[in-house]
CSV table of C-alpha atoms in Angstrom, one decimal:
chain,number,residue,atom,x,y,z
P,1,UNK,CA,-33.0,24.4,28.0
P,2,UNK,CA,-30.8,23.4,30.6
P,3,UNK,CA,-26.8,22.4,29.5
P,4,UNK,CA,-24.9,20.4,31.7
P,5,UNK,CA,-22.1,22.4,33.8
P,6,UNK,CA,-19.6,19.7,34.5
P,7,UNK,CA,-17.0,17.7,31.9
P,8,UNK,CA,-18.8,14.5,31.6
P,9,UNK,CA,-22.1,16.2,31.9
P,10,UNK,CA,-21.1,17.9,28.6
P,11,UNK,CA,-19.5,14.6,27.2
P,12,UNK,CA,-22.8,12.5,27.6
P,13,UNK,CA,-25.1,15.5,26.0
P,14,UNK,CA,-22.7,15.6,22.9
P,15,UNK,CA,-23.1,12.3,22.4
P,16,UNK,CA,-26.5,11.7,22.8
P,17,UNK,CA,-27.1,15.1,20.7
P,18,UNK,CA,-24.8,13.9,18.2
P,19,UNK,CA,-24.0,10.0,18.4
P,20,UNK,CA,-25.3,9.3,14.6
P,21,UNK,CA,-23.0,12.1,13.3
P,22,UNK,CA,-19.7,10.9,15.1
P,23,UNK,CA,-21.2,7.4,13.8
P,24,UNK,CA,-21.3,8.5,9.9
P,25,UNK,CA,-18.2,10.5,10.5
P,26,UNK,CA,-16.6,7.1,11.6
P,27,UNK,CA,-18.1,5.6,8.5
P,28,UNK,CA,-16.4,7.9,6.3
P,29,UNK,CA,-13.2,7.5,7.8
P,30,UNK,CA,-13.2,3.7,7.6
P,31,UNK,CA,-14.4,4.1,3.9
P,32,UNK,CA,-11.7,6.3,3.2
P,33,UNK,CA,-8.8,4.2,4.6
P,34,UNK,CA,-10.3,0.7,3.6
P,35,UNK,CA,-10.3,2.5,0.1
P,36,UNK,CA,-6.9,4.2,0.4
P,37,UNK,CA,-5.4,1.4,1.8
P,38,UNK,CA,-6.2,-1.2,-1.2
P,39,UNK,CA,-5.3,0.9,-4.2
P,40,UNK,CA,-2.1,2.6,-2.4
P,41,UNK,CA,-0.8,-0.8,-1.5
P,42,UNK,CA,-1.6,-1.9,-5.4
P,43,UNK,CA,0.2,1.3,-6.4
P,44,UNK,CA,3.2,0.4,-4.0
P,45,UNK,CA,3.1,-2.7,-5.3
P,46,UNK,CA,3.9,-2.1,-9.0
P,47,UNK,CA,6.2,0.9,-8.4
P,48,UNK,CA,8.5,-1.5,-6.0
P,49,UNK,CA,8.6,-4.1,-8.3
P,50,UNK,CA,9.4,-1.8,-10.7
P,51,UNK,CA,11.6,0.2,-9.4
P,52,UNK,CA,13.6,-3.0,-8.4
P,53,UNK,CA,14.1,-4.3,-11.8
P,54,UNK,CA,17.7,-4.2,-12.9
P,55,UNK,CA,18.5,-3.0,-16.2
P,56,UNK,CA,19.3,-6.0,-18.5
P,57,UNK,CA,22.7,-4.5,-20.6
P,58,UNK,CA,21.7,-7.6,-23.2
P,59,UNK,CA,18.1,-6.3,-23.4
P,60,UNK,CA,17.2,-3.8,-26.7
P,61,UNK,CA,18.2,-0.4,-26.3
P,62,UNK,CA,14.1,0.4,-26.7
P,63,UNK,CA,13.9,-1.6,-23.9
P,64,UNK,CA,16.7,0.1,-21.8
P,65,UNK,CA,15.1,3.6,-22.7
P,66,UNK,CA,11.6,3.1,-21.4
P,67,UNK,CA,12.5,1.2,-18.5
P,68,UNK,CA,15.1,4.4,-17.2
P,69,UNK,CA,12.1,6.7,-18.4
P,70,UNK,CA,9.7,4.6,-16.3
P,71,UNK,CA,12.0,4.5,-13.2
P,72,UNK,CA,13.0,8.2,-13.4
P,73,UNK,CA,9.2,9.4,-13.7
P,74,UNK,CA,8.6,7.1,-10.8
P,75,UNK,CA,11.6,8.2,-8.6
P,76,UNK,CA,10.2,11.6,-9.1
P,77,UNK,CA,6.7,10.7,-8.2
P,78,UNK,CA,7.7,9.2,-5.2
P,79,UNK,CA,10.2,11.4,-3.7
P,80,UNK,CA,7.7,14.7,-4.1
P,81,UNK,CA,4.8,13.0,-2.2
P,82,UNK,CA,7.3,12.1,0.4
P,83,UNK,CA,8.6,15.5,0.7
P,84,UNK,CA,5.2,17.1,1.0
P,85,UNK,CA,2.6,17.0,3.9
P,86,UNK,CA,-0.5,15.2,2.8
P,87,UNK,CA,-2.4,18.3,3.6
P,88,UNK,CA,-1.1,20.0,0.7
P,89,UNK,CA,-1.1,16.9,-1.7
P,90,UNK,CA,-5.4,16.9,-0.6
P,91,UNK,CA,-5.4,20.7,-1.1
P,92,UNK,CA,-3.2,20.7,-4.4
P,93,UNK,CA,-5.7,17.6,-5.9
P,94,UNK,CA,-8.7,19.1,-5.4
P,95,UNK,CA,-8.0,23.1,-6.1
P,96,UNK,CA,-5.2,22.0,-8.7
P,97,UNK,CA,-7.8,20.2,-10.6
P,98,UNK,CA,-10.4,22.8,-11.1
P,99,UNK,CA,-8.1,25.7,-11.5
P,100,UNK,CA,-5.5,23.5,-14.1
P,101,UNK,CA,-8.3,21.0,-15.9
P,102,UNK,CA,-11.5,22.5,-15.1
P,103,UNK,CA,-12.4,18.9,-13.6
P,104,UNK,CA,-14.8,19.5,-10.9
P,105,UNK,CA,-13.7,16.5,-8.4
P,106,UNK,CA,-16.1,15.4,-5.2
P,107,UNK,CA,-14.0,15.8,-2.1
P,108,UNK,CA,-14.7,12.6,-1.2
P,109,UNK,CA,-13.1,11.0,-4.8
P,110,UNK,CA,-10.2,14.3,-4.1
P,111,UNK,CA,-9.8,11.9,-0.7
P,112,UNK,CA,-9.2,8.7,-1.4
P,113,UNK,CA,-6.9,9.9,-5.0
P,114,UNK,CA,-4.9,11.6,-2.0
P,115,UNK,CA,-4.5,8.7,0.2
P,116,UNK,CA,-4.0,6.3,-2.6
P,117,UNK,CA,-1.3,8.2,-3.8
P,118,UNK,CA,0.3,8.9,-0.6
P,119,UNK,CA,-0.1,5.5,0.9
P,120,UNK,CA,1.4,4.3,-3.0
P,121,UNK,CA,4.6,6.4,-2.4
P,122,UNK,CA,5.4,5.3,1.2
P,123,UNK,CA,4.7,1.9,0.5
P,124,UNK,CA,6.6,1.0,-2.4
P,125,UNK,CA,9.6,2.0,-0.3
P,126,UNK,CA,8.6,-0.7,1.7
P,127,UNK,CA,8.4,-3.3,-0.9
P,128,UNK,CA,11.7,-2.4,-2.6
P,129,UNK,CA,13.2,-3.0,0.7
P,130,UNK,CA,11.3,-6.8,1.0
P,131,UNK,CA,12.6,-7.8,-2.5
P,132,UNK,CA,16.1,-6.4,-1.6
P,133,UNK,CA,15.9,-8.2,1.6
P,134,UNK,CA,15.0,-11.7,-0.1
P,135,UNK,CA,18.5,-14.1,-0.6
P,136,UNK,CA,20.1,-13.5,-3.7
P,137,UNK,CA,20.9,-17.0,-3.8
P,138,UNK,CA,17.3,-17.9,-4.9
P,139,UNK,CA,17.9,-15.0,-7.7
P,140,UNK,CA,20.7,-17.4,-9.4
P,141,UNK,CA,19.0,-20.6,-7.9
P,142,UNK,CA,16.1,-19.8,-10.0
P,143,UNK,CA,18.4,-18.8,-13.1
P,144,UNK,CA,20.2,-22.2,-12.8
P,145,UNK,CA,16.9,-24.3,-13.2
P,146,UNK,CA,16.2,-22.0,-16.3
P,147,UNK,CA,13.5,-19.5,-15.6
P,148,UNK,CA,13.5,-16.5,-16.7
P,149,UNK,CA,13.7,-13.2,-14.4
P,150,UNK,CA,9.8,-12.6,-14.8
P,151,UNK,CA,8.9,-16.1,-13.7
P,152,UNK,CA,11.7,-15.8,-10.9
P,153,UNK,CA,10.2,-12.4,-9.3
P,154,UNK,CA,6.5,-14.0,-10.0
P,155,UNK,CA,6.7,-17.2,-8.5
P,156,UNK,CA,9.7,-16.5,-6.0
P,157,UNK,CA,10.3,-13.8,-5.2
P,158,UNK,CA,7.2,-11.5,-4.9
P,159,UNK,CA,4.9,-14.2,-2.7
P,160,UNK,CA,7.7,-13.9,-0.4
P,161,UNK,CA,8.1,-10.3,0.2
P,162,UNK,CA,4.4,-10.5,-0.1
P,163,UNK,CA,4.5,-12.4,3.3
P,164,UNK,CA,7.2,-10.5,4.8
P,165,UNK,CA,4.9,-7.3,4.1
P,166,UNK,CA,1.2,-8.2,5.4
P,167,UNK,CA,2.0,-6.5,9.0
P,168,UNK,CA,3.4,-3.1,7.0
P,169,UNK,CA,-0.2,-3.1,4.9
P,170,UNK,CA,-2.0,-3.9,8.7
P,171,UNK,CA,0.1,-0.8,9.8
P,172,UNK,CA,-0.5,0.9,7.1
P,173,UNK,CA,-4.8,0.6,7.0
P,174,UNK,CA,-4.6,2.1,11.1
P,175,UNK,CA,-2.3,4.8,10.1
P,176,UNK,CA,-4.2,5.9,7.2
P,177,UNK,CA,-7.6,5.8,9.9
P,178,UNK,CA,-6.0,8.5,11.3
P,179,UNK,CA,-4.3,10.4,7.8
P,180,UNK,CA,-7.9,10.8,7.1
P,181,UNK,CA,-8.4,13.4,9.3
P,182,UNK,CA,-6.4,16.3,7.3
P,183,UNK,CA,-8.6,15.4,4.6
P,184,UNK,CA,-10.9,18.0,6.4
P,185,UNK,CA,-9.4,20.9,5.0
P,186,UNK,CA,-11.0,19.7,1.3
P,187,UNK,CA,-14.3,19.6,3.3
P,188,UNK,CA,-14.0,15.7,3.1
P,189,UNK,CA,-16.8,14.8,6.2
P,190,UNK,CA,-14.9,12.5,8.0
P,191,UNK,CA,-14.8,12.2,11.9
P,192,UNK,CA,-12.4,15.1,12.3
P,193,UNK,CA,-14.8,17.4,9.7
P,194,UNK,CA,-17.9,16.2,12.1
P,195,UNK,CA,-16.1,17.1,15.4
P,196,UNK,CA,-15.1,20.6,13.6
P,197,UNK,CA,-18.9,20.7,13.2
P,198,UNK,CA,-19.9,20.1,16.5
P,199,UNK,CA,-17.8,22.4,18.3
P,200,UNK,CA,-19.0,25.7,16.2
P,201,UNK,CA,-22.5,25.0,17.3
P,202,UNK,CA,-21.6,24.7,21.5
P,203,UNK,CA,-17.6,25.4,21.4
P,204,UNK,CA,-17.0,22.9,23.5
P,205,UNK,CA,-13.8,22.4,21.6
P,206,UNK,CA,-12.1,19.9,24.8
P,207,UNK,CA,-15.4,18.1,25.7
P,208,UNK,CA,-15.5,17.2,21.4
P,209,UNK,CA,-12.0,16.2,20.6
P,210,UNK,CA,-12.4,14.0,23.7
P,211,UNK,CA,-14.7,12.0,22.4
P,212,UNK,CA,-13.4,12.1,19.1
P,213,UNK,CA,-10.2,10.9,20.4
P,214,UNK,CA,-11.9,8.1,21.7
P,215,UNK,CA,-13.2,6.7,19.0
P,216,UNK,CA,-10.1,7.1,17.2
P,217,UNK,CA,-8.5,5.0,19.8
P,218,UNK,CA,-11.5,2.2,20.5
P,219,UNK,CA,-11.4,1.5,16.4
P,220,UNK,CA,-7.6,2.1,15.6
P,221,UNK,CA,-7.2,-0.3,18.8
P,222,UNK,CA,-9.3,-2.9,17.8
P,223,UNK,CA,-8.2,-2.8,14.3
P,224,UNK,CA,-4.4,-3.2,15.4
P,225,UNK,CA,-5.5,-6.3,17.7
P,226,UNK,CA,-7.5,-7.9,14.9
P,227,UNK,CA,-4.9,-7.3,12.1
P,228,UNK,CA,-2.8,-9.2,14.7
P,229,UNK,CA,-4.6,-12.2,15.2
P,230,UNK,CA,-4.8,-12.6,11.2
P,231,UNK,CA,-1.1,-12.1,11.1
P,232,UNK,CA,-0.6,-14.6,14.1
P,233,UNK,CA,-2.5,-17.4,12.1
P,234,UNK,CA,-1.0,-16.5,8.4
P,235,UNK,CA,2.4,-17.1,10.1
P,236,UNK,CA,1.1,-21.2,11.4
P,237,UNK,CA,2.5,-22.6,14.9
P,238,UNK,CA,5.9,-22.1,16.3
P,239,UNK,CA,6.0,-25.6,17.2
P,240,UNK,CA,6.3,-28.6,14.9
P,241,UNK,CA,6.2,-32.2,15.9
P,242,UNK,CA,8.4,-34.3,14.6
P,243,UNK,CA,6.6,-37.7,13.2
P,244,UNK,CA,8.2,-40.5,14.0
P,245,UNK,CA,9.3,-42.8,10.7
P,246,UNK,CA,7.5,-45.3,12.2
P,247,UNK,CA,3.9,-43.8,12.3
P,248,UNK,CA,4.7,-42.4,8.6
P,249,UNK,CA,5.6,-46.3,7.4
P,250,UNK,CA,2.1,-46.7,8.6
């Protein structure tokens, strides 16, 4: 058999040889950070929330108790995952769990339990900051009209650092397309894991990542331009006309 001798020679023969793996490579990947995405953003969700909830000095001391427990446990949770590579967090999950539980984890569930809880820590940084950043004039607006905190946060609060945080969760769902790739080194067969494969057969180790880069770039790209239109039409027209009282009279 004849192998090509120049750059691109090699380029097109690894893709035509191996096109479908890249392909269900690529499909792992999205799985993984579609997946990753949802649940971490979930997870962020709840421990900002939580961990922005002021301690009522009225409340029951019960109540006082479990809610420092619960924001202590989760101060913990997130500052470890943030001090750690995700690397280790994969390789910790997956080995941890055999050698402390005996529990025998896919690499592909071992994954997206990494992302989620990754994405989860970061996030919920992000969503502490949106609630702290809303007015704290609607806080007491909403206590002077007689709701109560829950239905404040619920109804006022939350749906608008919700909107203040849909481009974070768009950058978050292209950056965890490319956190995927560590997840390799739990055997995870993402893109990265296919290209790893590819180059032990020919080492062409520049030709591969090439064309792994890529496609990295072509579907992180597209994603980030797509993700923007959305965001462009959730945020309506930056011009209003005025109606004249007139035309509303009629």
């Amino acid at each position: 058999m004849n192998f090509p001798t120049t750059f691109f020679g090699w380029v097109f023969f690894l893709v035509e040889k191996y096109g479908p793996d890249f392909i269900r490579g690529l499909g792992v990947t999205l799985q993984l950070a579609t997946l990753g995405t949802i649940l971490g953003c979930l997870i962020g969700f709840a421990v900002g929330i939580i961990r922005s909830v002021k301690i009522d000095r009225h409340s029951s001391v019960i109540s006082q108790t479990v809610l420092r427990v619960l924001k202590a446990f989760i101060a913990v949770y997130v500052e470890v995952i943030r001090g750690t590579p995700m690397m280790v967090q994969a390789t910790v999950i997956y080995y941890g769990s055999m050698a402390i539980w005996g529990l025998d984890i896919p690499s592909f569930s071992a994954g997206i339990l990494t992302l989620t809880i990754h994405i989860g820590a970061y996030f919920s940084e992000s969503v502490r900051g949106a609630i702290g950043g809303i007015d704290p004039g609607q806080m007491e607006g909403g206590q002077a009209i007689g709701m109560s905190y829950l239905q404040i946060m619920l109804h006022v609060i939350i749906p608008q650092a919700f909107r203040n945080l849909i481009p974070q969760i768009g950058n978050t769902f292209v950056s965890a397309i490319k956190d995927t790739s560590v997840l390799n080194v739990i055997a995870v067969t993402e893109l990265y894991f296919t290209a790893r494969t590819v180059t032990g057969t020919y080492y062409k180790f520049f030709e591969t990542y090439c064309i792994v880069c890529a496609i990295y770039f072509i579907c992180t790209f597209t994603i980030s331009r797509i993700l923007k239109l959305v965001e462009k039409h959730l945020a309506g027209s930056s011009n209003y006309e005025l109606i004249a009282e007139e035309e509303v009279n009629e």
